[in-house]
């Protein structure tokens, strides 16, 4: 923005969000529904929560819904692909989840691309909300540097206490910011204070000591005792996968209508920690024990997919740690394998 | 294609699962009757047939005289389905297995206890071969419809074999352990859409365990959340009567 800095007052922010809703676009944001705090559609800006409490599910569900009809068919042979995508705005997405979206974007764009995911992404505008400090003691974004972003949203807001500094990341972001929001252009760097406060809040936390070498280290530790000890505790409940912003495995099933004349093909979230996921045709199972599935899951985060995406595919949001009733944590496992735990690092 | 002949039978049960099965909208009912021929159903019709393509058995086996009747149905049926928790796991009726026979006989007929012919409660699969099951107390109507469709189409019955936690997380619930309750969800078979934890309750296991439950870890979790072993078996024996020993071994 020509070396200039933009800011928006809280009042103008809320006015802009209401404009989006009044324009007939869907707006999803952090909100309360009964006892739950979650990302959901809101009908007025005053339903939006700014103070972040980590949610059970990540915003991934807006692009890859829990259950999605992807095709309709008739027994006469008519097959219709179904792609549902509405223009929507996602507001208040945190850096860890923005990293998650970036990873999903890469995964679903691969080879021919996933038309359903890509259509939903294409029609969405993502407004980030930066974190000035760690959200809770279960989060470990700092271990993989996911508290800072370079991409993943259209524009990002940084709460300075009085108002919000804005960083624009995409053209679409710039255009939509101008369309809906009253901003002020400043010549001094209003982000400095925010950045300094953030750096101070995170200064006592460091990344994994060998962050870049994690794939290699995990590759060399397939027989580490941690797999057995942690695997023995595992309930194989699948919660850790369901809540993860970067897990994207799904199952596909054909559901006939009761009249047996037509049907739908549905894809739904699946989870590699479940025994049922590991069972293949003929009732064979290549990952029979919880430890085998845990090893696979954690290697997907810090090894196999990390090589592919060039960054840790665990973004340290801590959702799986909050969800796991037996305290299995990717952070603890990585620290055990790298030896950080025993050396007190 | 001739429509498969479907029959419902009940043993020790409340017949609530049969009522759940016909809890369909009228047009769904018509669709169902277009694909199957219901030939025996005490709740709605009085006809009888000699052979069945699909026999749905509700209830558990609690008397010796039930055994030949069940075997006879088995012999006349191509596919036999344990229908609902009582048939699938023994269900609530199996609670009596925790008591002495004299005690529950006396409880039912205080003046003439021996009048009551009874044995240990058994699930259908403990007496005859079962080809499919529809779990739950009561069964889930749409799951019943799905299984009937699967069987009519010659497909493998599509019953989830993963934990209730999966559906609970999909519903974005706060885990009841965080609310001071205990829950069997991690080891119980999903398919109910986590009805109980999603509506202020907790899972007490009416759908039975998944194929490979880690009961050892489940027990550790409940103890970590301050439930003693006795409280655990007491609170969760309702549907896990058959897993009681496993719980013990896990100790
Ligand atoms: S593995 Fe856990 S901490 Fe890492 S991104 Fe997934 S849910 Fe978050
Ligand atoms: S949440 Fe914990 S217990 Fe459940 S599958 Fe994941 S690691 Fe295992
Ligand atoms: S409430 Fe029960 S079913 Fe839901 S996540 Fe917790 S343990 Fe699992
Ligand atoms: S949550 Fe548990 S007890 Fe409730 S319906 Fe489902 S399986 Fe049955």
Coordinates of C-alpha atoms and ligand atoms in Angstrom, one line a residue:
Chain A
X1 CA 0.0 0.0 0.0
X2 CA 2.7 2.4 -1.0
X3 CA 4.5 2.3 2.3
X4 CA 1.4 3.5 4.0
X5 CA -0.5 1.7 6.8
X6 CA -4.2 1.2 7.1
X7 CA -6.3 1.0 10.2
X8 CA -9.9 0.5 11.0
X9 CA -11.8 1.4 14.2
X10 CA -13.8 -1.2 16.0
X11 CA -17.0 0.6 15.2
X12 CA -16.2 0.7 11.5
X13 CA -15.2 -2.9 11.5
X14 CA -18.6 -3.9 12.9
X15 CA -20.4 -1.6 10.4
X16 CA -18.5 -3.2 7.6
X17 CA -19.4 -6.7 8.7
X18 CA -23.1 -5.8 8.9
X19 CA -22.8 -4.4 5.4
X20 CA -21.6 -7.8 4.2
X21 CA -24.6 -9.5 5.8
X22 CA -27.0 -6.9 4.5
X23 CA -25.5 -7.5 1.0
X24 CA -26.9 -11.0 1.3
X25 CA -23.6 -12.7 1.8
X26 CA -23.1 -15.4 4.4
X27 CA -20.8 -14.3 7.2
X28 CA -19.2 -16.9 9.5
X29 CA -17.4 -15.9 12.6
X30 CA -16.6 -17.0 16.1
X31 CA -19.9 -17.0 18.0
X32 CA -21.7 -18.6 20.9
X33 CA -24.5 -21.2 20.5
X34 CA -25.9 -22.3 23.8
X35 CA -22.8 -23.6 25.7
X36 CA -20.7 -24.0 22.6
X37 CA -18.2 -21.5 21.2
X38 CA -17.7 -22.2 17.5
X39 CA -17.3 -20.8 14.0
X40 CA -20.8 -20.4 12.6
X41 CA -22.9 -18.2 10.5
X42 CA -24.1 -15.0 12.2
X43 CA -27.0 -12.7 11.3
X44 CA -25.6 -9.6 13.0
X45 CA -22.2 -8.4 13.9
X46 CA -23.0 -8.2 17.6
X47 CA -23.2 -12.0 17.7
X48 CA -19.5 -12.1 16.9
X49 CA -16.9 -12.9 19.7
X50 CA -13.5 -11.2 19.3
X51 CA -11.9 -12.8 22.3
X52 CA -10.7 -16.1 21.0
X53 CA -11.4 -19.4 22.8
X54 CA -10.1 -22.4 20.9
X55 CA -13.0 -24.1 19.1
X56 CA -13.6 -27.8 18.9
X57 CA -13.6 -27.8 15.1
X58 CA -11.5 -25.5 12.9
X59 CA -12.9 -23.4 10.0
X60 CA -12.0 -26.3 7.7
X61 CA -15.6 -27.4 7.9
X62 CA -16.7 -24.5 5.7
X63 CA -14.7 -25.9 2.8
X64 CA -14.7 -29.6 3.6
X65 CA -18.0 -30.2 5.4
X66 CA -18.4 -33.1 7.8
X67 CA -20.8 -34.7 5.3
X68 CA -21.2 -33.5 1.7
X69 CA -23.2 -34.8 -1.2
X70 CA -20.9 -34.8 -4.2
X71 CA -23.0 -36.6 -6.8
X72 CA -26.5 -37.6 -7.5
X73 CA -27.5 -40.6 -9.6
X74 CA -30.5 -42.5 -10.9
X75 CA -30.8 -46.2 -11.6
X76 CA -31.5 -45.2 -15.2
X77 CA -28.0 -44.0 -15.4
X78 CA -28.2 -40.2 -15.0
X79 CA -25.3 -38.9 -13.0
X80 CA -25.0 -35.3 -11.8
X81 CA -22.0 -33.9 -10.0
X82 CA -23.0 -31.7 -7.2
X83 CA -20.9 -28.7 -6.2
X84 CA -22.4 -26.4 -3.7
X85 CA -20.6 -23.1 -3.2
X86 CA -22.0 -19.9 -2.0
X87 CA -20.3 -16.5 -1.7
X88 CA -19.2 -16.3 1.9
X89 CA -16.9 -14.3 4.3
X90 CA -15.0 -16.0 7.1
X91 CA -14.2 -13.6 9.8
X92 CA -11.7 -13.8 12.7
X93 CA -9.5 -16.7 11.6
X94 CA -6.4 -17.2 13.7
X95 CA -2.9 -17.6 12.3
X96 CA -2.7 -21.4 13.1
X97 CA -6.0 -22.0 11.2
X98 CA -4.7 -19.8 8.3
X99 CA -1.7 -22.1 8.1
X100 CA -4.2 -25.0 8.1
X101 CA -6.2 -23.5 5.2
X102 CA -3.0 -22.9 3.3
X103 CA -2.0 -26.6 3.6
X104 CA -5.5 -27.7 2.6
X105 CA -5.4 -25.3 -0.4
X106 CA -2.2 -27.0 -1.5
X107 CA -3.5 -30.5 -0.9
X108 CA -6.8 -30.0 -2.7
X109 CA -5.3 -28.2 -5.6
X110 CA -3.0 -31.1 -6.4
X111 CA -3.2 -33.0 -9.7
X112 CA -6.7 -32.4 -11.1
X113 CA -7.8 -30.6 -8.0
X114 CA -10.9 -31.2 -5.9
X115 CA -13.7 -29.2 -7.5
X116 CA -15.9 -29.1 -4.4
X117 CA -13.3 -27.7 -2.1
X118 CA -11.9 -25.4 -4.7
X119 CA -15.3 -23.9 -5.6
X120 CA -16.0 -23.2 -2.0
X121 CA -12.6 -21.6 -1.5
X122 CA -12.9 -19.5 -4.6
X123 CA -16.2 -18.0 -3.4
X124 CA -14.8 -17.2 0.0
X125 CA -13.2 -14.1 1.5
X126 CA -11.0 -14.8 4.6
X127 CA -10.4 -12.1 7.1
X128 CA -7.7 -13.1 9.6
X129 CA -7.4 -11.9 13.2
X130 CA -3.9 -11.9 14.6
X131 CA -3.0 -13.3 18.0
X132 CA -1.1 -11.0 20.3
X133 CA -0.4 -13.8 22.8
X134 CA -0.7 -17.6 23.2
X135 CA -4.4 -18.5 23.5
X136 CA -4.0 -21.3 26.1
X137 CA -1.5 -23.7 27.6
X138 CA -2.4 -26.5 25.2
X139 CA -1.5 -24.5 22.1
X140 CA 2.0 -24.8 20.6
X141 CA 1.9 -22.9 17.4
X142 CA 5.2 -21.3 18.4
X143 CA 6.9 -24.7 18.2
X144 CA 6.4 -24.6 14.4
X145 CA 6.2 -20.9 13.9
X146 CA 2.5 -20.9 13.0
X147 CA 1.7 -17.8 15.1
X148 CA 2.9 -15.8 12.1
X149 CA 1.6 -15.9 8.6
X150 CA 2.8 -14.9 5.2
X151 CA -0.3 -16.1 3.3
X152 CA -3.6 -17.9 3.9
X153 CA -6.0 -15.0 4.2
X154 CA -7.2 -12.0 2.1
X155 CA -6.5 -9.5 4.8
X156 CA -5.5 -9.6 8.4
X157 CA -6.5 -7.5 11.4
X158 CA -4.2 -6.8 14.3
X159 CA -5.9 -5.6 17.5
X160 CA -3.9 -2.7 18.9
X161 CA -6.3 -2.2 21.8
X162 CA -7.8 1.0 20.4
X163 CA -8.4 0.0 16.8
X164 CA -7.2 -2.6 14.2
X165 CA -4.2 -2.3 12.0
X166 CA -4.8 -4.0 8.6
X167 CA -2.4 -6.1 6.5
X168 CA -3.6 -6.9 3.0
X169 CA -2.5 -10.1 1.4
X170 CA -4.5 -10.5 -1.8
X171 CA -6.0 -8.3 -4.5
X172 CA -9.4 -9.6 -3.6
X173 CA -8.7 -8.6 0.0
X174 CA -7.8 -5.1 -1.0
X175 CA -10.9 -4.7 -3.2
X176 CA -13.3 -6.1 -0.6
X177 CA -11.7 -4.1 2.2
X178 CA -12.5 -0.9 0.2
X179 CA -15.9 -2.1 -0.7
X180 CA -17.2 -2.7 2.8
X181 CA -15.0 -1.0 5.3
X182 CA -14.2 2.5 6.2
X183 CA -10.4 2.6 6.8
X184 CA -7.9 5.3 7.6
X185 CA -4.5 5.6 5.9
X186 CA -1.6 6.4 8.2
X187 CA 2.0 7.2 7.3
X188 CA 3.5 5.9 10.6
X189 CA 3.9 2.2 11.1
X190 CA 0.9 1.5 13.5
X191 CA 1.8 -2.2 13.3
X192 CA 5.1 -1.7 15.2
X193 CA 3.5 -1.6 18.7
X194 CA 1.4 -4.7 18.0
X195 CA 4.3 -6.6 16.6
X196 CA 6.5 -5.7 19.6
X197 CA 3.9 -6.7 22.1
X198 CA 3.4 -10.0 20.2
X199 CA 7.1 -10.7 20.0
X200 CA 7.4 -10.0 23.7
X201 CA 4.5 -12.3 24.6
X202 CA 6.0 -15.1 22.5
X203 CA 9.6 -14.5 23.4
X204 CA 9.7 -17.1 26.1
X205 CA 8.6 -19.8 23.6
X206 CA 10.8 -21.2 20.9
X207 CA 10.4 -23.5 18.0
X208 CA 11.4 -27.2 18.0
X209 CA 15.2 -27.0 18.2
X210 CA 15.5 -29.0 15.0
X211 CA 12.3 -27.9 13.3
X212 CA 13.7 -28.2 9.8
X213 CA 15.2 -31.6 10.4
X214 CA 12.0 -33.1 11.8
X215 CA 11.2 -35.2 8.7
X216 CA 14.6 -36.9 8.8
X217 CA 14.5 -37.4 12.6
X218 CA 11.0 -39.0 12.4
X219 CA 12.1 -41.1 9.5
X220 CA 15.0 -42.5 11.7
X221 CA 12.8 -43.1 14.7
X222 CA 10.1 -45.5 13.4
X223 CA 11.1 -47.9 16.2
X224 CA 11.3 -45.4 19.0
X225 CA 9.7 -46.6 22.3
X226 CA 7.4 -43.6 22.4
X227 CA 5.1 -45.2 19.8
X228 CA 4.5 -48.2 22.0
X229 CA 4.1 -46.2 25.3
X230 CA 1.8 -43.6 23.8
X231 CA 0.0 -46.1 21.6
X232 CA -0.9 -48.3 24.5
X233 CA -2.8 -45.4 26.1
X234 CA -4.8 -44.6 22.9
X235 CA -8.5 -45.2 22.9
X236 CA -8.6 -45.2 19.0
X237 CA -11.5 -42.8 19.4
X238 CA -10.5 -40.6 16.4
X239 CA -11.2 -37.3 18.2
X240 CA -7.7 -36.0 17.5
X241 CA -8.2 -36.4 13.7
X242 CA -11.8 -35.0 13.7
X243 CA -10.7 -31.8 15.3
X244 CA -7.5 -31.3 13.3
X245 CA -7.4 -28.3 10.8
X246 CA -5.0 -30.2 8.5
X247 CA -6.5 -33.7 8.5
X248 CA -8.4 -34.2 5.3
X249 CA -9.1 -37.9 4.8
X250 CA -12.6 -38.8 3.9
X251 CA -14.8 -41.8 3.2
X252 CA -17.2 -42.0 0.2
X253 CA -20.5 -43.9 0.4
X254 CA -23.4 -44.3 -2.0
X255 CA -26.7 -43.9 -0.4
X256 CA -29.7 -45.2 -2.3
X257 CA -33.1 -43.5 -1.7
X258 CA -35.6 -45.8 -0.1
X259 CA -37.5 -46.1 -3.4
X260 CA -34.3 -47.6 -4.9
X261 CA -34.6 -45.4 -8.0
X262 CA -32.0 -42.8 -7.2
X263 CA -29.2 -42.1 -4.8
X264 CA -26.5 -39.8 -3.6
X265 CA -22.8 -40.1 -3.2
X266 CA -21.7 -38.7 0.1
X267 CA -18.2 -38.0 1.4
X268 CA -17.7 -37.7 5.1
X269 CA -14.8 -37.2 7.3
X270 CA -12.8 -40.2 8.2
X271 CA -9.9 -40.7 10.7
X272 CA -6.8 -42.7 10.3
X273 CA -6.7 -43.3 14.1
X274 CA -9.8 -45.5 13.8
X275 CA -9.4 -49.2 13.4
X276 CA -12.2 -49.2 10.8
X277 CA -10.1 -46.8 8.7
X278 CA -7.1 -49.2 8.7
X279 CA -9.2 -52.3 7.7
X280 CA -9.0 -52.9 4.0
X281 CA -10.7 -55.2 1.6
X282 CA -10.4 -58.8 2.6
X283 CA -10.3 -57.7 6.2
X284 CA -6.6 -57.1 6.2
X285 CA -5.2 -54.4 8.4
X286 CA -1.8 -52.9 7.8
X287 CA -2.0 -50.7 10.9
X288 CA -3.5 -53.1 13.3
X289 CA -2.3 -51.6 16.6
X290 CA -3.1 -48.1 18.0
X291 CA 0.7 -47.5 18.0
X292 CA 0.9 -48.2 14.3
X293 CA -1.9 -45.7 13.6
X294 CA -0.4 -43.1 16.0
X295 CA 3.0 -43.4 14.3
X296 CA 1.3 -42.9 10.9
X297 CA -0.7 -39.9 12.1
X298 CA 2.2 -38.1 13.6
X299 CA 4.5 -38.9 10.7
X300 CA 1.9 -37.4 8.4
X301 CA 2.4 -34.1 10.3
X302 CA 6.1 -34.0 10.9
X303 CA 7.5 -36.2 8.2
X304 CA 5.7 -37.3 5.0
X305 CA 3.5 -34.2 4.4
X306 CA 6.0 -31.9 5.9
X307 CA 8.4 -32.8 3.1
X308 CA 5.7 -32.2 0.6
X309 CA 4.5 -28.8 1.9
X310 CA 7.8 -27.5 3.1
X311 CA 6.5 -26.7 6.6
X312 CA 5.1 -28.6 9.5
X313 CA 1.7 -29.9 8.8
X314 CA 0.9 -29.8 12.5
X315 CA 0.2 -26.1 13.0
X316 CA 0.2 -26.4 16.8
X317 CA -3.4 -25.3 17.3
X318 CA -3.6 -27.8 20.2
X319 CA -7.1 -29.0 19.3
X320 CA -6.1 -32.6 19.4
X321 CA -4.4 -32.1 22.8
X322 CA -7.6 -30.6 24.2
X323 CA -9.7 -33.4 22.7
X324 CA -7.5 -36.4 23.7
X325 CA -8.8 -37.9 27.0
X326 CA -5.4 -39.7 27.5
X327 CA -3.1 -36.7 26.9
X328 CA -1.5 -37.8 23.7
X329 CA 0.2 -34.8 22.2
X330 CA 2.1 -34.3 18.9
X331 CA 4.3 -31.8 20.8
X332 CA 5.3 -34.2 23.5
X333 CA 6.0 -37.0 21.0
X334 CA 8.1 -34.7 18.8
X335 CA 10.0 -33.4 21.9
X336 CA 10.6 -37.0 23.1
X337 CA 11.9 -38.0 19.7
X338 CA 14.2 -35.0 19.3
X339 CA 15.4 -35.4 22.8
X340 CA 14.2 -31.9 23.8
X341 CA 12.2 -33.3 26.7
X342 CA 15.0 -35.1 28.4
X343 CA 17.4 -32.2 28.0
X344 CA 14.9 -29.8 29.4
X345 CA 14.7 -27.8 26.2
Chain B
X1 CA -37.6 -59.2 -8.9
X2 CA -39.9 -60.6 -6.2
X3 CA -40.0 -58.4 -3.1
X4 CA -38.1 -59.9 -0.2
X5 CA -40.3 -61.3 2.6
X6 CA -39.6 -59.5 5.8
X7 CA -40.8 -60.6 9.2
X8 CA -40.6 -59.1 12.7
X9 CA -40.5 -61.3 15.9
X10 CA -40.1 -60.3 19.5
X11 CA -38.7 -62.1 22.5
X12 CA -38.0 -60.4 25.9
X13 CA -38.3 -56.7 24.9
X14 CA -40.6 -53.6 25.1
X15 CA -41.3 -53.8 21.3
X16 CA -40.2 -50.2 21.2
X17 CA -37.7 -51.0 18.4
X18 CA -40.5 -52.3 16.2
X19 CA -42.4 -49.2 16.8
X20 CA -39.4 -47.1 15.9
X21 CA -39.1 -49.1 12.7
X22 CA -42.5 -47.9 11.5
X23 CA -42.0 -44.4 12.8
X24 CA -41.8 -43.3 9.2
X25 CA -43.5 -40.5 7.3
X26 CA -46.4 -42.0 5.2
X27 CA -44.6 -41.6 1.9
X28 CA -41.5 -43.3 3.3
X29 CA -43.7 -46.1 4.6
X30 CA -45.1 -46.6 1.1
X31 CA -41.6 -46.6 -0.4
X32 CA -40.6 -49.2 2.1
X33 CA -43.6 -51.4 1.3
X34 CA -42.7 -51.0 -2.4
X35 CA -39.3 -52.7 -1.9
X36 CA -40.2 -55.3 0.8
X37 CA -43.2 -57.5 1.7
X38 CA -43.8 -57.4 5.4
X39 CA -45.3 -60.8 6.1
X40 CA -45.3 -61.0 9.9
X41 CA -45.5 -58.1 12.2
X42 CA -47.4 -58.3 15.5
X43 CA -47.5 -54.5 15.9
X44 CA -49.4 -54.0 12.7
X45 CA -50.6 -57.1 10.9
X46 CA -51.8 -60.6 11.8
X47 CA -50.8 -62.7 8.7
X48 CA -48.2 -65.5 8.9
X49 CA -45.7 -67.0 6.3
X50 CA -43.7 -70.1 6.1
X51 CA -40.3 -68.7 4.9
X52 CA -38.6 -65.4 5.3
X53 CA -35.9 -63.6 3.4
X54 CA -35.2 -61.3 6.3
X55 CA -36.2 -62.0 9.9
X56 CA -35.8 -59.2 12.3
X57 CA -35.5 -60.4 15.9
X58 CA -36.3 -58.0 18.7
X59 CA -35.6 -58.9 22.3
X60 CA -33.2 -61.2 24.2
X61 CA -33.5 -64.8 25.2
X62 CA -34.4 -65.2 28.8
X63 CA -36.3 -68.5 29.0
X64 CA -35.4 -72.0 27.7
X65 CA -38.7 -72.2 25.9
X66 CA -37.6 -69.3 23.7
X67 CA -34.7 -71.3 22.2
X68 CA -36.7 -73.7 20.0
X69 CA -38.9 -70.9 18.8
X70 CA -35.8 -68.9 17.8
X71 CA -34.2 -71.9 16.2
X72 CA -37.3 -72.5 14.2
X73 CA -37.3 -68.9 12.9
X74 CA -33.6 -69.3 12.1
X75 CA -34.3 -72.4 10.1
X76 CA -36.9 -70.7 8.0
X77 CA -35.0 -67.4 7.4
X78 CA -32.3 -66.6 4.8
X79 CA -31.0 -63.5 6.7
X80 CA -31.5 -63.1 10.4
X81 CA -31.0 -59.7 12.0
X82 CA -30.6 -59.0 15.7
X83 CA -32.8 -55.9 15.9
X84 CA -32.2 -53.4 18.8
X85 CA -30.0 -53.5 21.9
X86 CA -31.8 -56.4 23.6
X87 CA -31.3 -58.7 20.7
X88 CA -27.8 -57.4 19.9
X89 CA -26.2 -57.3 23.4
X90 CA -28.8 -58.7 25.8
X91 CA -29.9 -55.1 26.6
X92 CA -31.6 -54.0 29.7
X93 CA -32.9 -57.5 30.4
X94 CA -29.4 -58.6 31.0
X95 CA -29.3 -56.5 34.2
X96 CA -30.8 -59.5 36.0
X97 CA -27.7 -61.4 35.3
X98 CA -26.1 -59.4 38.1
X99 CA -28.6 -60.9 40.6
X100 CA -29.2 -64.3 42.0
X101 CA -32.0 -66.2 40.2
X102 CA -34.0 -66.7 43.4
X103 CA -33.9 -63.0 44.0
X104 CA -35.4 -61.9 40.7
X105 CA -37.9 -64.7 40.6
X106 CA -39.1 -63.5 44.0
X107 CA -39.2 -59.9 42.8
X108 CA -41.6 -60.8 40.0
X109 CA -43.8 -63.4 41.7
X110 CA -43.4 -62.8 45.4
X111 CA -46.0 -65.5 46.4
X112 CA -45.1 -68.1 43.7
X113 CA -41.5 -67.6 42.6
X114 CA -41.1 -70.8 40.7
X115 CA -43.9 -70.0 38.4
X116 CA -41.5 -67.8 36.6
X117 CA -39.4 -69.9 34.2
X118 CA -36.2 -68.0 33.5
X119 CA -32.5 -68.4 32.7
X120 CA -29.6 -66.1 32.3
X121 CA -30.3 -63.4 29.6
X122 CA -28.6 -64.0 26.3
X123 CA -28.2 -62.0 23.2
X124 CA -29.5 -63.6 20.0
X125 CA -26.0 -64.3 18.7
X126 CA -25.4 -66.4 21.8
X127 CA -28.2 -68.8 20.7
X128 CA -28.3 -68.8 16.9
X129 CA -26.2 -67.5 14.0
X130 CA -26.8 -63.8 13.4
X131 CA -26.1 -62.3 9.9
X132 CA -26.5 -58.7 10.7
X133 CA -27.5 -56.5 13.6
X134 CA -29.1 -53.1 14.1
X135 CA -27.9 -51.7 17.4
X136 CA -29.4 -49.2 19.8
X137 CA -32.0 -48.7 22.5
X138 CA -34.1 -47.9 20.7
X139 CA -32.9 -48.4 17.1
X140 CA -32.5 -45.4 14.9
X141 CA -35.3 -45.4 12.3
X142 CA -33.1 -44.2 9.5
X143 CA -30.5 -46.7 10.3
X144 CA -33.1 -49.4 10.1
X145 CA -34.2 -48.1 6.7
X146 CA -30.5 -48.1 5.5
X147 CA -29.9 -51.6 6.7
X148 CA -33.1 -52.9 5.0
X149 CA -31.9 -51.2 1.8
X150 CA -28.4 -52.7 2.1
X151 CA -29.9 -56.2 2.6
X152 CA -32.4 -55.8 -0.3
X153 CA -29.5 -54.7 -2.6
X154 CA -27.3 -57.6 -1.3
X155 CA -24.8 -55.1 0.2
X156 CA -22.9 -55.5 3.4
X157 CA -24.9 -53.9 6.3
X158 CA -23.5 -50.4 6.7
X159 CA -23.2 -50.1 10.4
X160 CA -20.4 -47.8 11.7
X161 CA -17.5 -49.4 13.5
X162 CA -16.0 -46.3 15.0
X163 CA -16.5 -44.4 18.3
X164 CA -19.4 -42.2 19.3
X165 CA -16.7 -39.5 19.8
X166 CA -16.5 -39.2 16.0
X167 CA -20.1 -38.0 15.8
X168 CA -19.8 -36.1 19.0
X169 CA -16.9 -34.1 17.6
X170 CA -18.6 -33.6 14.2
X171 CA -21.4 -32.0 16.3
X172 CA -18.8 -29.7 18.0
X173 CA -19.9 -30.7 21.4
X174 CA -18.0 -29.9 24.6
X175 CA -16.8 -33.2 25.8
X176 CA -18.9 -34.2 28.9
X177 CA -15.7 -35.1 30.7
X178 CA -15.1 -31.4 30.8
X179 CA -18.5 -31.0 32.4
X180 CA -17.8 -33.4 35.2
X181 CA -19.6 -36.4 33.7
X182 CA -18.3 -39.7 32.5
X183 CA -19.0 -41.2 29.1
X184 CA -18.4 -44.5 27.3
X185 CA -18.3 -42.7 23.9
X186 CA -14.7 -43.6 23.1
X187 CA -15.4 -47.3 23.0
X188 CA -19.0 -47.4 21.8
X189 CA -20.1 -47.8 18.2
X190 CA -21.4 -44.6 16.6
X191 CA -24.4 -44.3 14.4
X192 CA -26.8 -42.6 16.8
X193 CA -25.3 -39.2 15.9
X194 CA -24.0 -39.0 19.5
X195 CA -27.6 -38.3 20.6
X196 CA -26.9 -38.5 24.4
X197 CA -23.8 -36.4 24.7
X198 CA -25.3 -33.9 22.3
X199 CA -28.4 -33.4 24.5
X200 CA -27.1 -33.0 28.0
X201 CA -26.4 -36.7 28.7
X202 CA -23.5 -39.0 28.3
X203 CA -23.1 -42.2 26.4
X204 CA -24.0 -45.3 28.4
X205 CA -23.3 -47.7 25.6
X206 CA -26.6 -48.8 24.2
X207 CA -25.1 -49.6 20.8
X208 CA -22.4 -51.9 22.2
X209 CA -18.6 -51.6 21.8
X210 CA -16.7 -51.1 18.5
X211 CA -14.8 -54.2 17.2
X212 CA -11.6 -53.4 19.0
X213 CA -12.4 -51.3 22.0
X214 CA -9.4 -50.3 24.2
X215 CA -11.3 -51.0 27.4
X216 CA -8.1 -50.8 29.4
X217 CA -7.6 -47.2 28.4
X218 CA -11.3 -46.4 28.8
X219 CA -11.1 -47.7 32.4
X220 CA -8.0 -45.5 33.0
X221 CA -9.8 -42.5 31.7
X222 CA -12.8 -43.0 34.0
X223 CA -10.5 -43.5 36.9
X224 CA -8.5 -40.4 36.0
X225 CA -11.8 -38.5 36.1
X226 CA -12.4 -39.9 39.6
X227 CA -14.7 -42.8 39.1
X228 CA -13.9 -45.9 41.1
X229 CA -14.1 -49.3 39.6
X230 CA -17.3 -50.1 41.5
X231 CA -19.0 -46.9 40.4
X232 CA -17.9 -47.6 36.9
X233 CA -19.4 -51.0 36.7
X234 CA -22.5 -49.7 38.5
X235 CA -23.0 -46.7 36.3
X236 CA -22.2 -48.5 33.0
X237 CA -23.4 -52.0 33.5
X238 CA -26.8 -51.2 31.8
X239 CA -25.6 -52.2 28.3
X240 CA -22.1 -53.5 29.0
X241 CA -23.1 -56.6 31.0
X242 CA -21.3 -58.7 28.5
X243 CA -18.1 -56.6 28.9
X244 CA -18.1 -56.7 32.6
X245 CA -15.4 -59.4 32.7
X246 CA -13.4 -57.5 30.2
X247 CA -13.5 -54.4 32.4
X248 CA -12.3 -56.6 35.2
X249 CA -9.5 -58.1 33.2
X250 CA -8.4 -54.7 32.1
X251 CA -8.0 -53.8 35.8
Ligands
LIG1 S1 -2.1 -32.3 15.0 FE1 -3.2 -31.4 16.8 S2 -2.0 -29.5 17.2 FE2 -1.4 -30.2 15.2 S3 -2.7 -29.1 13.7 FE3 -3.7 -31.1 14.2 S4 -5.1 -30.7 15.9 FE4 -3.7 -28.9 15.8
LIG2 S1 -7.8 -38.5 20.7 FE1 -6.2 -39.5 21.9 S2 -7.1 -41.5 22.5 FE2 -8.4 -40.6 20.8 S3 -7.5 -41.6 18.9 FE3 -6.5 -39.6 19.2 S4 -4.6 -40.1 20.4 FE4 -6.0 -41.8 20.6
LIG3 S1 -18.7 -36.6 25.3 FE1 -18.3 -38.8 25.2 S2 -18.7 -39.2 23.0 FE2 -18.4 -37.0 23.2 S3 -16.1 -36.7 22.9 FE3 -16.5 -36.8 25.1 S4 -16.1 -39.0 25.5 FE4 -16.5 -38.8 23.3
LIG4 S1 -24.9 -41.9 22.8 FE1 -24.5 -44.0 23.5 S2 -26.3 -44.4 24.9 FE2 -26.9 -42.6 23.6 S3 -27.9 -43.5 21.9 FE3 -25.7 -43.3 21.3 S4 -24.8 -45.3 21.8 FE4 -26.8 -45.2 22.8

